[in-house]
Coordinates of C-alpha atoms in Angstrom, one line a residue:
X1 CA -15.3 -38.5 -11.3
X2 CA -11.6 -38.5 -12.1
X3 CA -11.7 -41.9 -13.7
X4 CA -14.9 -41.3 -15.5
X5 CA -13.6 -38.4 -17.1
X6 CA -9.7 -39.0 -17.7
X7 CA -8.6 -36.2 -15.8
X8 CA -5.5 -35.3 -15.5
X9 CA -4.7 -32.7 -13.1
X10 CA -6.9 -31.3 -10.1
X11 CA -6.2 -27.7 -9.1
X12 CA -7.3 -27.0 -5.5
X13 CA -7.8 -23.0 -4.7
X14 CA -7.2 -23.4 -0.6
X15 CA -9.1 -26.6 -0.6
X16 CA -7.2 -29.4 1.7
X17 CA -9.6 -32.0 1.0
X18 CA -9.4 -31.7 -3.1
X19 CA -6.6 -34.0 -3.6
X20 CA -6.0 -38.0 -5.1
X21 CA -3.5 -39.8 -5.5
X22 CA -4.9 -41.5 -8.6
X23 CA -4.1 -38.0 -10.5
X24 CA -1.5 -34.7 -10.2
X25 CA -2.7 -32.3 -8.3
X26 CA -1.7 -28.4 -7.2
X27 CA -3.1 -26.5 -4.0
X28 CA -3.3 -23.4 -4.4
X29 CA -2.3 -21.3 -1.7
X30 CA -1.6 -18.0 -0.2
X31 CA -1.6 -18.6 3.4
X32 CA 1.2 -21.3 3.9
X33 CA 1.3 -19.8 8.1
X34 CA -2.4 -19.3 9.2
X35 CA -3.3 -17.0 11.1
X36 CA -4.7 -16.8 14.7
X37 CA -6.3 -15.2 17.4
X38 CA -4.1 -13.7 19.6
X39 CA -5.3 -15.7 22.9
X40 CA -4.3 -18.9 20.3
X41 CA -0.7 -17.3 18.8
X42 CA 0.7 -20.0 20.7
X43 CA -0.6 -22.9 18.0
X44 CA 0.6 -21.0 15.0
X45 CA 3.7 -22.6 14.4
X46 CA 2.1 -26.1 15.0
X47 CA -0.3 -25.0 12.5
X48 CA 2.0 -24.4 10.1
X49 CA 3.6 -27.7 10.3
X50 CA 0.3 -29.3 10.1
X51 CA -0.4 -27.0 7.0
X52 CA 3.2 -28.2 5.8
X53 CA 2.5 -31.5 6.0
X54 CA -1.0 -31.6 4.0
X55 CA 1.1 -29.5 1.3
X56 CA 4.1 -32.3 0.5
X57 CA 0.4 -34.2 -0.4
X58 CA 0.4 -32.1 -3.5
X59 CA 2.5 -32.0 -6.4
X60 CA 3.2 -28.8 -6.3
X61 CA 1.8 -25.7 -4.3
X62 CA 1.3 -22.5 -6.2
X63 CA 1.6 -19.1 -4.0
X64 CA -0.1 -16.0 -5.2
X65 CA 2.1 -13.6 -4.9
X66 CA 5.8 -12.4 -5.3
X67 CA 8.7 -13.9 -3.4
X68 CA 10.6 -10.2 -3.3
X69 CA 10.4 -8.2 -0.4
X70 CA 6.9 -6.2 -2.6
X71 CA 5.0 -9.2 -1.5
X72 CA 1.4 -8.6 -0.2
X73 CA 0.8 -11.5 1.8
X74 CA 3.6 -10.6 4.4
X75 CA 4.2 -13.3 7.3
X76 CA 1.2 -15.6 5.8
X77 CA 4.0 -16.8 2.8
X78 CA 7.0 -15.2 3.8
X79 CA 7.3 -16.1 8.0
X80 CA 8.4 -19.8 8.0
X81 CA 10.3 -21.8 5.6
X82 CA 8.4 -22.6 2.4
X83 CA 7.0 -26.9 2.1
X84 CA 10.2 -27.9 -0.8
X85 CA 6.8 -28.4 -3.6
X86 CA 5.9 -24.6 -3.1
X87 CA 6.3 -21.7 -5.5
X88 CA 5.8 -18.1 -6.0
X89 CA 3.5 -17.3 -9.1
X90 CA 3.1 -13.9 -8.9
X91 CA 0.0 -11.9 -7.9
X92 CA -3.3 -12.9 -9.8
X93 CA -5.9 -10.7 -10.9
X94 CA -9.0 -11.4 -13.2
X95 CA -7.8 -7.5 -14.5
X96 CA -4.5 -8.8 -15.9
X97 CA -6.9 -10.9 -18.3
X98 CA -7.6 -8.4 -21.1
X99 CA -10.8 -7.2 -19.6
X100 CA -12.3 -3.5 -21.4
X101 CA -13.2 -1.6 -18.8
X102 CA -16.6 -0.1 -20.2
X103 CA -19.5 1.1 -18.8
X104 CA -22.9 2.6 -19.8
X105 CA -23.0 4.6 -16.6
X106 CA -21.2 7.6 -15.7
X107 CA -18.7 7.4 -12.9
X108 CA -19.1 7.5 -9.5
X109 CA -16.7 9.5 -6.8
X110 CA -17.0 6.6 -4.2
X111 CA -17.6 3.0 -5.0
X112 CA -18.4 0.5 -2.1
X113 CA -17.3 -3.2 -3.0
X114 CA -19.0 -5.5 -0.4
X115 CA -17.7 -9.3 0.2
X116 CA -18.3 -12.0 3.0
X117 CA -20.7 -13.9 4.8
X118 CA -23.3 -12.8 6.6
X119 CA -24.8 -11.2 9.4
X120 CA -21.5 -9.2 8.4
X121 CA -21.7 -8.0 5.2
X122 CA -25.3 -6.4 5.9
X123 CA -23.9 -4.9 9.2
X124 CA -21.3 -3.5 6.9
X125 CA -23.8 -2.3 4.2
X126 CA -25.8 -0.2 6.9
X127 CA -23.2 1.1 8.3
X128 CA -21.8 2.3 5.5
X129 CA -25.0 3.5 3.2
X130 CA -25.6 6.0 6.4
X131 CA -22.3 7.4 6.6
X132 CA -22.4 8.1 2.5
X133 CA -25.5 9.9 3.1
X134 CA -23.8 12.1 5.7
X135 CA -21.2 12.5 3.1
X136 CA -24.0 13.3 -0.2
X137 CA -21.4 12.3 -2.8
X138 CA -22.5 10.4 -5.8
X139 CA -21.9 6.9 -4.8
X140 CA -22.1 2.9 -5.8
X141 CA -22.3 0.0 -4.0
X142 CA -21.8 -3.5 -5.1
X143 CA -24.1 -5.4 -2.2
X144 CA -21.6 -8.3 -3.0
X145 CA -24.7 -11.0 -4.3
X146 CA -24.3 -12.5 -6.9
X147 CA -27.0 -15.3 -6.5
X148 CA -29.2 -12.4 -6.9
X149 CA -30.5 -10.8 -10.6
X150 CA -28.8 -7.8 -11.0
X151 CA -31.0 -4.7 -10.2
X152 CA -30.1 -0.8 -9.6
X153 CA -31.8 0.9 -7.0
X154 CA -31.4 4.7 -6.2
X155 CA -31.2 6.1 -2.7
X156 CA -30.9 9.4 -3.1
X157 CA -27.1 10.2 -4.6
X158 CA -26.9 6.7 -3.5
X159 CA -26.7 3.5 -6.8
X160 CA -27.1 0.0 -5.1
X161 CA -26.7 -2.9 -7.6
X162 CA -26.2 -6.7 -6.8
X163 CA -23.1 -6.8 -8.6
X164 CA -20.9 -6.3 -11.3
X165 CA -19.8 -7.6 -14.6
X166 CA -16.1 -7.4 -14.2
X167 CA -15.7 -5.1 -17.2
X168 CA -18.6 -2.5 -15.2
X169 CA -16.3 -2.9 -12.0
X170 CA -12.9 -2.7 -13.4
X171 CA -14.4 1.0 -15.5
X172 CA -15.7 2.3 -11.7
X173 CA -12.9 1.3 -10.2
X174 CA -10.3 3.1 -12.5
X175 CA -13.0 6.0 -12.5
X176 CA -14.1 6.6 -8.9
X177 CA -12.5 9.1 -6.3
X178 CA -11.9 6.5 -3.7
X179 CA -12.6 2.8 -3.3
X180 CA -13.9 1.2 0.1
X181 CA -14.1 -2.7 0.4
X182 CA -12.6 -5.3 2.9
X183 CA -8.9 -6.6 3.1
X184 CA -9.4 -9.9 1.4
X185 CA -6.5 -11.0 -0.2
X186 CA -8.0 -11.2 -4.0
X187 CA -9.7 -7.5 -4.3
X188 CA -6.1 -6.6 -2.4
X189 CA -4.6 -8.2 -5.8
X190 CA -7.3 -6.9 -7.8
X191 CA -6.3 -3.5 -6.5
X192 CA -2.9 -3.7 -6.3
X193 CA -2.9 -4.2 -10.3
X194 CA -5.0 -1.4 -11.0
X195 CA -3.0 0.9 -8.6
X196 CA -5.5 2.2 -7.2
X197 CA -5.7 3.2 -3.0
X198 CA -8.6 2.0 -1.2
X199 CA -9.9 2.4 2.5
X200 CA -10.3 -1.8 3.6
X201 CA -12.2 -2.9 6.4
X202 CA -11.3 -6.2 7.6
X203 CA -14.4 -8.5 8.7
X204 CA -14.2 -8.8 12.3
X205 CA -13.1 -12.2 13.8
X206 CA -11.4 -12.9 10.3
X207 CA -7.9 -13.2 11.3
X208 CA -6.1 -13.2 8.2
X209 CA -8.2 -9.9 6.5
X210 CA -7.1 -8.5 10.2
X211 CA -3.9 -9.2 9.4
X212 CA -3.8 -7.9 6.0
X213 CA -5.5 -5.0 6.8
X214 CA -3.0 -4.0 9.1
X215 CA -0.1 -4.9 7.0
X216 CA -1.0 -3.0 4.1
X217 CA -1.3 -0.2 6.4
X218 CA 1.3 -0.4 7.7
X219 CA 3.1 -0.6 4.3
X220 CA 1.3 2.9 3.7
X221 CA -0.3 0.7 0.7
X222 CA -4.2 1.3 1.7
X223 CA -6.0 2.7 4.6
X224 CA -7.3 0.1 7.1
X225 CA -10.2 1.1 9.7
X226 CA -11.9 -1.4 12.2
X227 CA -15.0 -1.7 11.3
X228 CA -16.2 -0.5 14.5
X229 CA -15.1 2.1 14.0
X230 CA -15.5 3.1 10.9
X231 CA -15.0 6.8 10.2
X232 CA -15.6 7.1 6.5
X233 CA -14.8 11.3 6.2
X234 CA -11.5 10.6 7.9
X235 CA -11.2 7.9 6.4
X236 CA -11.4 8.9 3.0
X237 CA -8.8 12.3 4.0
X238 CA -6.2 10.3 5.0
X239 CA -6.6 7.9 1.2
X240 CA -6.2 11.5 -0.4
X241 CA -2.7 11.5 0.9
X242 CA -1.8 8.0 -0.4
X243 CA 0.2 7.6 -3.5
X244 CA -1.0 4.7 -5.9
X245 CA 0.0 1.6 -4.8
X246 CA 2.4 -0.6 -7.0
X247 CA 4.2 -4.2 -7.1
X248 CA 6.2 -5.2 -9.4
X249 CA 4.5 -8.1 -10.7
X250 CA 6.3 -11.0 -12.8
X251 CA 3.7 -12.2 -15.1
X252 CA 5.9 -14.9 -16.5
X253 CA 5.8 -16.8 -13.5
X254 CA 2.6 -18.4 -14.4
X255 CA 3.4 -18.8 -17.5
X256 CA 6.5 -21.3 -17.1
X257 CA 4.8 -23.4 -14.5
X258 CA 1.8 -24.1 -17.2
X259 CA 4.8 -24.6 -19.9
X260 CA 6.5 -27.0 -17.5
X261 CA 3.6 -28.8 -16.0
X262 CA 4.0 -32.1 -17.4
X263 CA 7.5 -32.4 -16.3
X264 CA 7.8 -30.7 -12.9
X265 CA 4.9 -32.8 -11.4

């Protein structure tokens, strides 16, 4: 495929496999110390050699997120000496692209942003749709499907829809009360850039969600509950008391490694 089509660069987003030699190619990364089970701490710095290794591969390596001590990615880019083709780009967000944030609907005071594989994310969805009908506040969730036409289906002061056009979710995001989703590391960004507070759930067994979860609570950034035990009420009184979280984000980062890419590949 790259011959047939002349191409010149391959840009891998946390792929190890998408690499050849036969073109320039960047990994993008921003996990360069992976994360593991407690029981397996023991391998993580073998891991991370490993990890260091498949890296040098690549022309350069392109970390999400700011080298200052604001970072959001903690000890998964800032624990162990960086691989010498590895830079900081600053966070990424789909809402720094100039994206309107419209809607038709009126806002909501809770929206739910669901993500992951399954069984989880429906274990998450029940759990939660029962708790928001304890709470009886207008509410949408996004089920997190997008292989699935978009529909809109009312439960009571309850909207579930499929998902979002990102100009739909940026406008409920911006306009809801609170926000409840998981702690991956992209709606983290997407967040983060908004400033807006949000109660994250990591998805169990997911070690690196665990780990950011915890991080950005412990930063006083969002408000991170297992998901076993998921309190929504308290969970939503203690985001009340949360200031809007902020990073100062160098947007030029980016910028000059595209300017540069010819030359520092």
């Amino acid at each position: 495929m790259i011959q047939r089509h002349n191409i010149d660069f391959v840009i891998s987003d946390n792929r190890f496999g998408l690499w050849n030699r036969k073109t320039k190619s960047i990994y993008i990364t921003h996990q360069i110390n992976i994360k593991f089970p407690k029981v397996l701490s023991a391998f993580e710095y073998l891991a991370y050699l490993i990890h260091k290794a498949i890296i040098r591969r690549y022309g350069l390596c392109w970390i999400p997120d700011e080298e200052t001590e604001s970072n959001l990615s903690g000890e998964l880019s800032h624990k162990y000496p960086l691989p010498s083709n590895a830079v900081f780009i600053g966070v990424m967000s789909r809402f720094l692209l100039k994206v309107n944030s419209k809607s038709n609907n009126p806002p909501y005071e809770i929206i739910v942003i669901l993500s992951g594989p399954e069984p989880q994310r429906t274990i998450l969805e029940e759990k939660i749709l029962g708790q928001l009908q304890q709470l009886n506040k207008k509410s949408l969730v996004v089920r997190g499907k997008p292989g699935i036409k978009t529909t809109s289906n009312e439960w009571g002061r309850i909207t579930k829809v499929s998902h979002l056009s990102p100009e739909d979710l940026k406008f409920h995001i911006l306009h809801s009360d609170f926000v409840i989703c998981r702690s991956g590391y992209s709606i983290i960004m997407d967040l983060v850039v908004l400033g807006k507070p949000a109660l994250i759930i990591p998805t169990p067994g997911q070690t690196e969600q665990e780990y950011l979860g915890n991080y950005m609570n412990s930063r006083k950034l969002f408000i991170c509950m297992e998901q076993g035990q998921l309190d929504i009420k308290k969970g939503l009184e203690k985001l009340k008391k949360l200031k809007s979280p902020t990073i100062k984000h160098n947007t030029t980062l980016l910028e000059k490694q595209l300017e540069n890419l010819e030359t520092v590949i």
